[in-house]
Amino acid sequence: MNVNPRIMPDSPHMALEYNSVFKAQQVRAIALRRSTYESRVAQLRRLEAAIIAHQGEIYAALQADLHKPEAEADLSEILPVLSEIRHTCRHLRRWMAPQKVSATAAMFGTKAKIRHEPKGVALIISPWNYPINLTFGPLASAIAAGCTAIIKPSELTPHCSSLIDKIIADIFDSADVAAFEGDASVATALLDLPFDHIFFTGSPAVGKIVMGAAARHLSSVTLELGGKSPVIVDETANLTKAARSIVWGKFANNGQTCIAPDYAYVHEAVMPQFVDAARTAITAMYGDAATSADYCRIVNDRHFQRVNALIADAKTHGATVVAGGTSDAAQRYIAPTLMTGVPDDAALMQEEIFGPVLPIRPYRDINQPIREINAKPKPLALYIFTKNQAQADTVIEQTSAGGSCINGAMTHFLHAKLPFGGVNNSGIGNAHGYYGFRAFSHERAVLTDQFSASPMLFPPYNARVRKMIKLTMKFFT
Ligand code: NAD
């Protein structure tokens, strides 16, 4: 559904409109190379004010699209964007300042600096699961870096996308920031344009398509992708804390979170106690989840059927439902579900679940989960609950993941000073704070030659110059 007629994707004029907005942004991007800290902060403050002013509409749109409760909207959509903007405004002057680089011995007689210059025109393609956060967050970084931006929000959350479009159209000149609603066809048409940077958040499968399209223009990319993020609970862990953190991480937004714990390894000595603690945590947080105002819904019927099919497939592979397992198609409701005995070849262990189902697997020796995690594509997040710091270090050192928490889940996302991103299959590049600013900036080396000795090494390579080159090699190697 496209609520705003201004952006009907199948309008015959749309390709022309994409082009004309893109061209206007190319012109603006050149002017923005000289944009000041003050002008960027003014844009960021405008975005901040608009988000605050539209808070009620944001709640309503998230409720309509995802049944997202206000508290979750505050915590996971509005707060992260406002903190991103405030953190950026606080530090941007320093980030923008050219960084002096001292001369190496070979570069005696020169001075050097690194300038963070705006990459230019950016494309931001965002997903549906945190539509406000994952659209305005990257936009804040693009503005901070001095880029212009075209935004393509997800078609799966039409109320949010329409609101995003309205906010952008209200507060920005389209030569600075523009939004085009629509599905993959709109993204495909936009990807034909030679963007200077593409910031994509979504699935690894579509990430590959985006990177392929970017290659046609050698556009740089940030890919914020997903995958199966494991959590390990060892025999020393505080089980109540672990269960509460994992249940919150798994069932917030109905499991439709890129960094949700996807599946759990629990040491066999504490497996029954962990399952009990997880059941208790589910009841404490949601009571009867079917009637709880705090429990979200699956975004659409296709995903509802997909997640139900994963549960059914796991059962046919011999898995047991130890909590939840019920659903209601009319509501797109799936109960918070815990499963044990899920074998490797069940689809639940093969693909990103992205729904409220947690497979729990016992292990005896920590090398087993490490081996199995390393056999899968690198995850976006990996969590470990333990009181044994050496055990945590072993797991972190012997695996690879975008980010990790020890004795926590998902909270690394909220740390403004940490890079947020994946690795290989779970992503390329980073977002948030300084790292988001860097994603949209080119680090340009600028060297001023004051009185360097390099002219003494120029041709013709006669005996004197050869001797100088030999001396230089001897001295500096
Ligand atoms: P998706 O890849 O299906 O869609 C993301 C965006 O890409 C949408 O705007 C969509 O319209 C667009 N798109 C779809 N097909 C396209 C195509 N062929 N060409 C170009 N664009 C296309 O992802 P989703 O279902 O919206 O989100 C779920 C996925 O995103 C999960 O894998 C999740 O882990 C991941 N995710 C990652 C992060 C992160 O920060 N790393 C955050 C949220 C979600």
XYZ file of C-alpha atoms and ligand atoms in Angstrom:
521
model
C 0.000 0.000 0.000
C 1.317 3.414 -0.897
C -0.449 5.933 1.222
C 1.192 9.031 -0.200
C 0.214 9.691 -3.841
C 3.359 11.780 -4.295
C 5.417 8.625 -4.419
C 3.344 6.027 -6.272
C 6.138 3.740 -7.518
C 4.324 2.574 -10.646
C 3.685 6.072 -11.882
C 5.259 6.419 -15.356
C 6.908 9.593 -14.135
C 8.710 7.942 -11.257
C 11.941 7.016 -13.046
C 12.125 10.606 -14.243
C 11.473 11.849 -10.729
C 14.199 9.619 -9.250
C 16.574 10.980 -11.847
C 15.698 14.602 -11.340
C 15.942 14.353 -7.528
C 19.227 12.486 -7.889
C 20.635 15.139 -10.221
C 19.536 17.940 -7.874
C 21.235 16.090 -5.015
C 24.441 15.716 -7.053
C 24.566 19.487 -7.456
C 23.799 20.033 -3.774
C 26.376 17.442 -2.727
C 29.137 19.490 -4.342
C 28.042 22.569 -2.390
C 27.857 20.486 0.799
C 31.553 19.654 0.544
C 32.062 23.019 2.217
C 29.164 22.653 4.684
C 29.871 23.745 8.230
C 29.402 22.052 11.565
C 26.627 24.559 12.308
C 24.659 23.827 9.129
C 24.844 20.067 9.665
C 23.777 20.405 13.282
C 20.862 22.608 12.188
C 19.653 19.801 9.887
C 20.075 17.240 12.666
C 18.172 19.405 15.126
C 15.352 19.753 12.616
C 15.160 15.976 12.349
C 15.235 15.646 16.130
C 12.436 18.195 16.555
C 10.308 16.478 13.901
C 10.670 13.091 15.582
C 9.621 14.578 18.898
C 6.735 16.458 17.303
C 5.506 13.318 15.511
C 5.941 10.994 18.491
C 2.205 10.246 18.690
C 2.030 9.447 14.977
C 5.112 7.255 15.284
C 3.420 5.261 18.077
C 0.266 4.900 15.965
C 2.148 3.805 12.833
C 4.214 1.227 14.745
C 1.060 -0.045 16.439
C -0.719 -0.377 13.087
C 2.191 -2.099 11.337
C 3.646 -4.268 14.101
C 1.351 -3.987 17.123
C 4.414 -2.451 18.744
C 3.696 -1.161 22.272
C 4.585 2.453 23.067
C 7.221 1.419 25.589
C 9.000 -0.670 22.946
C 8.591 2.139 20.396
C 10.266 4.518 22.856
C 13.049 2.136 23.788
C 13.922 0.638 20.433
C 12.838 3.201 17.836
C 12.716 6.751 19.190
C 15.359 6.699 21.932
C 18.139 5.235 19.738
C 17.556 7.879 17.037
C 17.380 10.780 19.487
C 20.515 9.542 21.270
C 22.271 9.113 17.929
C 21.427 12.705 16.966
C 22.421 14.133 20.356
C 25.650 12.168 20.534
C 26.493 13.255 16.990
C 25.783 16.940 17.667
C 27.980 16.750 20.774
C 30.980 15.279 18.956
C 30.616 16.301 15.330
C 32.889 19.332 15.501
C 35.767 17.085 16.594
C 34.921 14.363 14.049
C 34.866 16.934 11.223
C 38.139 18.588 12.204
C 41.039 17.596 9.953
C 43.297 15.139 11.790
C 46.955 16.142 11.822
C 49.313 13.304 10.967
C 52.932 13.561 12.049
C 55.617 13.029 9.409
C 57.445 9.717 9.234
C 61.233 9.924 8.893
C 60.998 9.415 5.135
C 58.462 12.237 4.912
C 60.630 14.810 6.653
C 59.840 18.216 5.205
C 56.136 17.527 4.693
C 53.030 18.071 6.761
C 49.944 15.932 6.447
C 46.346 15.663 7.539
C 43.265 13.515 7.014
C 40.117 15.312 5.939
C 36.752 13.620 6.340
C 35.004 14.701 3.199
C 31.360 13.845 2.471
C 31.057 10.937 0.059
C 28.272 12.776 -1.785
C 24.845 11.385 -2.681
C 23.806 8.471 -0.470
C 21.079 5.884 -0.875
C 19.578 4.480 2.336
C 17.453 1.346 1.951
C 15.822 0.334 5.219
C 13.961 -2.734 6.531
C 10.599 -3.094 8.233
C 11.466 -4.463 11.654
C 12.632 -1.185 13.234
C 11.466 1.159 10.484
C 11.919 4.442 12.340
C 15.236 3.623 14.015
C 16.854 2.025 10.965
C 15.827 4.837 8.620
C 16.485 7.937 10.712
C 19.593 6.516 12.416
C 21.584 6.138 9.177
C 20.094 9.422 7.921
C 21.549 11.201 10.965
C 24.983 9.802 10.077
C 24.598 10.829 6.426
C 23.672 14.385 7.421
C 26.519 14.507 9.943
C 28.966 13.536 7.212
C 27.610 16.247 4.875
C 25.943 13.888 2.394
C 22.607 14.224 0.669
C 20.348 11.186 0.909
C 17.595 9.353 -0.888
C 15.660 7.006 1.362
C 13.740 3.885 0.376
C 11.859 2.554 3.419
C 10.278 -0.898 3.507
C 6.961 -1.592 1.827
C 6.066 -4.102 4.555
C 5.370 -1.394 7.146
C 3.284 1.048 5.053
C 2.092 3.260 7.902
C 5.655 3.863 9.078
C 6.964 4.355 5.548
C 4.249 6.863 4.770
C 5.037 8.761 7.974
C 8.765 8.707 7.180
C 8.014 10.128 3.759
C 5.805 12.840 5.269
C 8.393 13.859 7.872
C 11.172 14.005 5.274
C 9.047 16.014 2.820
C 8.041 18.422 5.625
C 11.476 19.247 6.923
C 13.933 18.800 4.069
C 14.420 20.215 0.628
C 14.430 17.158 -1.680
C 17.843 18.277 -2.953
C 19.090 17.469 0.564
C 16.966 14.501 1.605
C 14.155 12.751 -0.259
C 12.170 9.575 0.353
C 10.580 7.232 -2.160
C 8.188 4.612 -0.867
C 7.723 1.337 -2.652
C 8.856 -2.243 -2.971
C 11.882 -3.946 -4.499
C 11.098 -2.423 -7.915
C 11.668 1.077 -6.504
C 14.910 -0.046 -4.861
C 15.990 -1.651 -8.153
C 15.295 1.536 -10.101
C 17.190 3.632 -7.549
C 20.110 1.198 -7.594
C 20.572 2.006 -11.286
C 21.785 5.461 -10.285
C 25.480 6.090 -9.571
C 25.238 6.762 -5.825
C 28.429 7.676 -3.993
C 27.446 5.468 -1.054
C 24.743 2.907 -0.438
C 23.699 2.127 3.136
C 21.545 -0.990 3.098
C 19.890 -2.669 6.074
C 18.158 -5.957 5.381
C 18.701 -9.615 4.633
C 21.979 -11.153 3.428
C 20.182 -12.362 0.258
C 19.114 -8.849 -0.763
C 22.449 -7.481 0.492
C 24.151 -9.503 -2.241
C 21.830 -7.988 -4.868
C 22.564 -4.494 -3.531
C 26.309 -5.088 -3.558
C 26.075 -6.422 -7.125
C 24.221 -3.279 -8.183
C 26.726 -1.076 -6.335
C 29.560 -2.781 -8.208
C 28.203 -1.440 -11.507
C 29.091 2.092 -10.365
C 31.783 1.168 -7.836
C 29.581 2.791 -5.201
C 30.858 2.106 -1.719
C 28.510 0.133 0.528
C 27.592 -0.342 4.129
C 25.618 -3.556 4.456
C 23.826 -4.084 7.762
C 22.595 -7.644 7.397
C 21.363 -10.489 9.581
C 21.879 -14.170 10.164
C 21.710 -16.652 13.007
C 23.042 -15.054 16.198
C 23.833 -17.688 18.841
C 23.791 -17.373 22.607
C 25.730 -19.607 24.981
C 24.764 -20.142 28.627
C 27.450 -21.990 30.540
C 27.164 -23.931 33.798
C 28.367 -20.970 35.900
C 25.891 -18.416 34.528
C 23.331 -16.579 36.622
C 20.400 -18.452 35.080
C 17.700 -15.996 36.102
C 19.589 -13.084 34.564
C 20.469 -15.101 31.472
C 16.887 -16.289 30.975
C 15.422 -12.795 31.427
C 17.913 -11.214 29.028
C 17.463 -13.923 26.412
C 13.663 -13.920 26.683
C 13.615 -10.130 26.337
C 16.052 -10.250 23.401
C 14.156 -13.033 21.677
C 10.561 -11.898 22.153
C 10.874 -8.109 21.916
C 9.362 -7.084 18.569
C 8.178 -10.698 18.326
C 11.667 -11.973 17.562
C 11.879 -9.781 14.461
C 15.199 -8.264 15.500
C 18.447 -8.647 13.582
C 20.460 -9.089 16.801
C 17.906 -11.254 18.650
C 19.443 -14.418 20.081
C 18.489 -16.810 17.281
C 19.257 -20.100 19.061
C 20.738 -21.036 22.435
C 23.387 -23.459 23.623
C 22.939 -24.288 27.306
C 25.356 -26.416 29.311
C 23.699 -29.791 29.891
C 24.195 -29.529 33.671
C 21.847 -26.506 33.843
C 19.558 -27.186 30.875
C 16.373 -28.067 32.855
C 16.867 -25.124 35.223
C 17.413 -22.773 32.268
C 14.241 -23.940 30.522
C 12.281 -23.385 33.746
C 13.831 -19.929 34.212
C 12.990 -19.012 30.600
C 9.353 -20.141 31.053
C 9.148 -18.072 34.251
C 10.636 -15.038 32.475
C 8.087 -15.326 29.634
C 5.199 -15.390 32.103
C 6.663 -12.541 34.157
C 7.095 -10.329 31.071
C 3.984 -11.143 29.041
C 1.535 -13.101 31.273
C -0.909 -14.395 28.680
C 0.996 -13.180 25.622
C -2.097 -13.492 23.386
C -3.809 -10.714 25.320
C -0.718 -8.796 26.422
C -0.457 -5.231 25.135
C 3.312 -5.628 25.441
C 3.646 -8.414 22.872
C 4.066 -7.560 19.178
C 2.728 -9.415 16.153
C 4.328 -10.899 13.039
C 4.564 -8.251 10.323
C 2.487 -10.008 7.638
C 0.804 -13.283 6.655
C 3.779 -14.521 4.637
C 6.121 -14.232 7.599
C 3.431 -15.663 9.923
C 3.199 -18.756 7.722
C 6.983 -18.965 7.390
C 7.566 -18.975 11.169
C 4.724 -21.461 11.779
C 6.192 -23.694 9.088
C 9.564 -23.581 10.876
C 7.898 -24.806 14.101
C 6.005 -27.553 12.233
C 9.140 -28.660 10.369
C 11.136 -28.833 13.619
C 8.397 -31.017 15.151
C 8.500 -33.416 12.215
C 12.269 -33.585 12.787
C 11.590 -34.754 16.354
C 11.797 -31.450 18.258
C 9.675 -30.789 21.339
C 7.793 -27.594 22.182
C 8.568 -26.828 25.839
C 6.747 -23.474 25.938
C 4.230 -21.776 23.637
C 3.834 -23.295 20.192
C 0.307 -21.940 19.676
C -0.721 -19.355 17.091
C -3.668 -17.380 15.736
C -3.582 -16.562 12.029
C -6.237 -13.841 12.247
C -4.035 -11.953 14.718
C -0.701 -13.040 13.181
C 0.031 -14.104 16.758
C 2.629 -16.738 17.578
C 3.134 -17.482 21.272
C 6.608 -17.089 22.795
C 7.941 -20.532 21.916
C 10.825 -22.562 23.319
C 11.874 -25.792 21.592
C 14.345 -28.499 22.519
C 15.670 -31.456 20.578
C 15.884 -29.479 17.324
C 18.312 -31.321 15.048
C 20.821 -29.599 12.767
C 18.920 -30.444 9.612
C 15.655 -28.812 10.766
C 15.022 -25.523 8.926
C 14.898 -23.817 12.344
C 18.651 -24.451 12.652
C 19.412 -23.610 9.031
C 17.863 -20.180 8.421
C 17.492 -16.949 10.388
C 14.304 -17.495 12.436
C 13.187 -13.855 12.712
C 10.209 -14.822 14.852
C 9.352 -15.730 18.470
C 10.883 -19.216 18.545
C 14.000 -20.170 20.503
C 15.639 -23.554 19.884
C 17.611 -24.569 22.991
C 20.403 -27.096 22.575
C 22.437 -28.752 25.315
C 26.232 -28.973 25.154
C 28.852 -30.647 27.352
C 32.144 -29.207 26.103
C 32.458 -25.519 25.098
C 34.401 -26.577 22.007
C 31.199 -28.055 20.582
C 29.253 -24.760 20.258
C 32.444 -22.998 19.146
C 32.929 -25.595 16.406
C 29.291 -25.463 15.299
C 29.162 -21.639 15.294
C 32.344 -21.534 13.217
C 30.799 -23.959 10.725
C 27.995 -21.469 9.986
C 28.265 -18.032 8.318
C 29.602 -15.385 10.721
C 26.701 -14.067 12.837
C 25.716 -10.454 13.461
C 25.840 -11.022 17.223
C 27.074 -13.661 19.636
C 26.201 -13.656 23.325
C 27.661 -15.540 26.248
C 26.347 -15.797 29.785
C 28.972 -16.940 32.286
C 30.660 -16.012 35.547
C 33.903 -17.397 34.143
C 35.764 -14.566 32.385
C 38.274 -17.007 30.888
C 35.397 -18.939 29.310
C 33.965 -15.711 27.854
C 37.413 -14.800 26.486
C 37.781 -18.251 24.910
C 34.454 -17.959 23.119
C 35.123 -14.396 21.917
C 38.672 -15.214 20.761
C 37.758 -18.412 18.936
C 34.707 -17.153 17.048
C 33.876 -14.235 14.756
C 30.743 -12.079 14.995
C 29.637 -8.531 14.266
C 29.330 -7.737 17.973
C 28.991 -9.470 21.319
C 27.664 -9.014 24.828
C 28.909 -10.916 27.858
C 26.059 -11.469 30.329
C 23.673 -9.402 28.225
C 21.789 -9.480 24.948
C 21.353 -6.741 22.349
C 22.474 -3.892 24.608
C 25.679 -3.323 22.591
C 23.367 -1.753 19.967
C 22.567 1.080 22.368
C 26.194 2.013 23.129
C 26.787 5.185 21.116
C 30.562 4.794 21.158
C 30.658 1.220 19.836
C 30.666 0.364 16.126
C 27.557 -1.550 15.090
C 27.825 -3.873 12.125
C 28.287 -7.384 10.874
C 31.117 -9.316 9.334
C 30.939 -10.988 5.912
C 27.528 -12.705 5.705
C 26.163 -10.517 8.513
C 27.414 -7.289 7.000
C 30.131 -4.982 5.780
C 31.018 -1.719 7.520
C 29.638 -0.095 10.622
C 26.930 2.247 11.838
C 26.414 4.443 14.919
C 28.117 7.545 16.205
C 31.583 8.168 14.848
C 31.453 4.907 12.883
C 28.250 6.006 11.144
C 29.864 9.363 10.333
C 32.856 7.471 8.880
C 30.590 5.253 6.776
C 29.372 8.308 4.850
C 32.775 10.050 4.775
C 35.820 9.606 2.609
C 39.085 9.865 4.505
C 41.136 12.006 2.196
C 44.874 12.192 2.655
C 46.251 15.701 2.138
C 50.035 16.200 2.121
C 51.774 19.549 1.840
C 55.321 19.286 0.559
C 57.323 22.006 2.298
C 60.913 21.007 1.735
C 60.977 17.230 1.286
C 63.945 15.528 -0.314
C 61.870 13.751 -2.964
C 63.062 15.974 -5.906
C 66.561 14.612 -5.289
C 65.266 11.205 -6.383
C 63.737 12.328 -9.681
C 65.125 11.124 -13.069
C 67.390 11.114 -14.909
C 68.663 8.198 -12.832
C 72.311 9.024 -13.167
C 74.976 7.775 -10.793
C 74.298 10.517 -8.231
C 70.535 9.837 -8.125
C 71.086 6.039 -7.990
C 73.381 6.592 -5.024
C 70.757 8.749 -3.303
C 68.088 6.067 -3.895
C 70.391 3.335 -2.496
C 71.150 5.514 0.530
C 67.427 6.187 1.033
C 66.663 2.451 0.879
C 69.450 1.678 3.333
C 68.392 4.388 5.733
C 64.659 3.674 5.747
C 64.481 -0.126 5.526
P 14.873 -7.376 3.040
O 16.271 -7.630 2.634
O 13.805 -8.259 2.502
O 14.420 -5.888 2.678
C 15.160 -4.746 3.082
C 14.904 -3.622 2.108
O 15.359 -4.033 0.822
C 13.446 -3.228 1.935
O 13.363 -1.819 1.830
C 13.057 -3.888 0.618
O 12.039 -3.192 -0.094
C 14.360 -3.833 -0.139
N 14.454 -4.893 -1.157
C 13.801 -6.085 -1.187
N 14.160 -6.791 -2.283
C 15.045 -6.029 -2.962
C 15.780 -6.201 -4.171
N 15.649 -7.304 -4.900
N 16.616 -5.220 -4.552
C 16.765 -4.107 -3.798
N 16.093 -3.882 -2.655
C 15.250 -4.823 -2.233
O 14.905 -7.392 4.632
P 13.702 -7.226 5.633
O 12.821 -8.432 5.517
O 13.088 -5.880 5.483
O 14.464 -7.261 7.032
C 14.835 -8.448 7.641
C 16.314 -8.719 7.467
O 17.063 -7.573 7.757
C 16.808 -9.783 8.423
O 17.756 -10.603 7.776
C 17.475 -8.972 9.524
O 18.436 -9.695 10.264
C 18.066 -7.867 8.733
N 18.279 -6.685 9.552
C 19.539 -6.287 9.809
C 19.757 -5.193 10.629
C 21.141 -4.714 10.957
O 21.261 -3.615 11.500
N 22.175 -5.448 10.655
C 18.673 -4.512 11.171
C 17.394 -4.953 10.865
C 17.204 -6.037 10.051
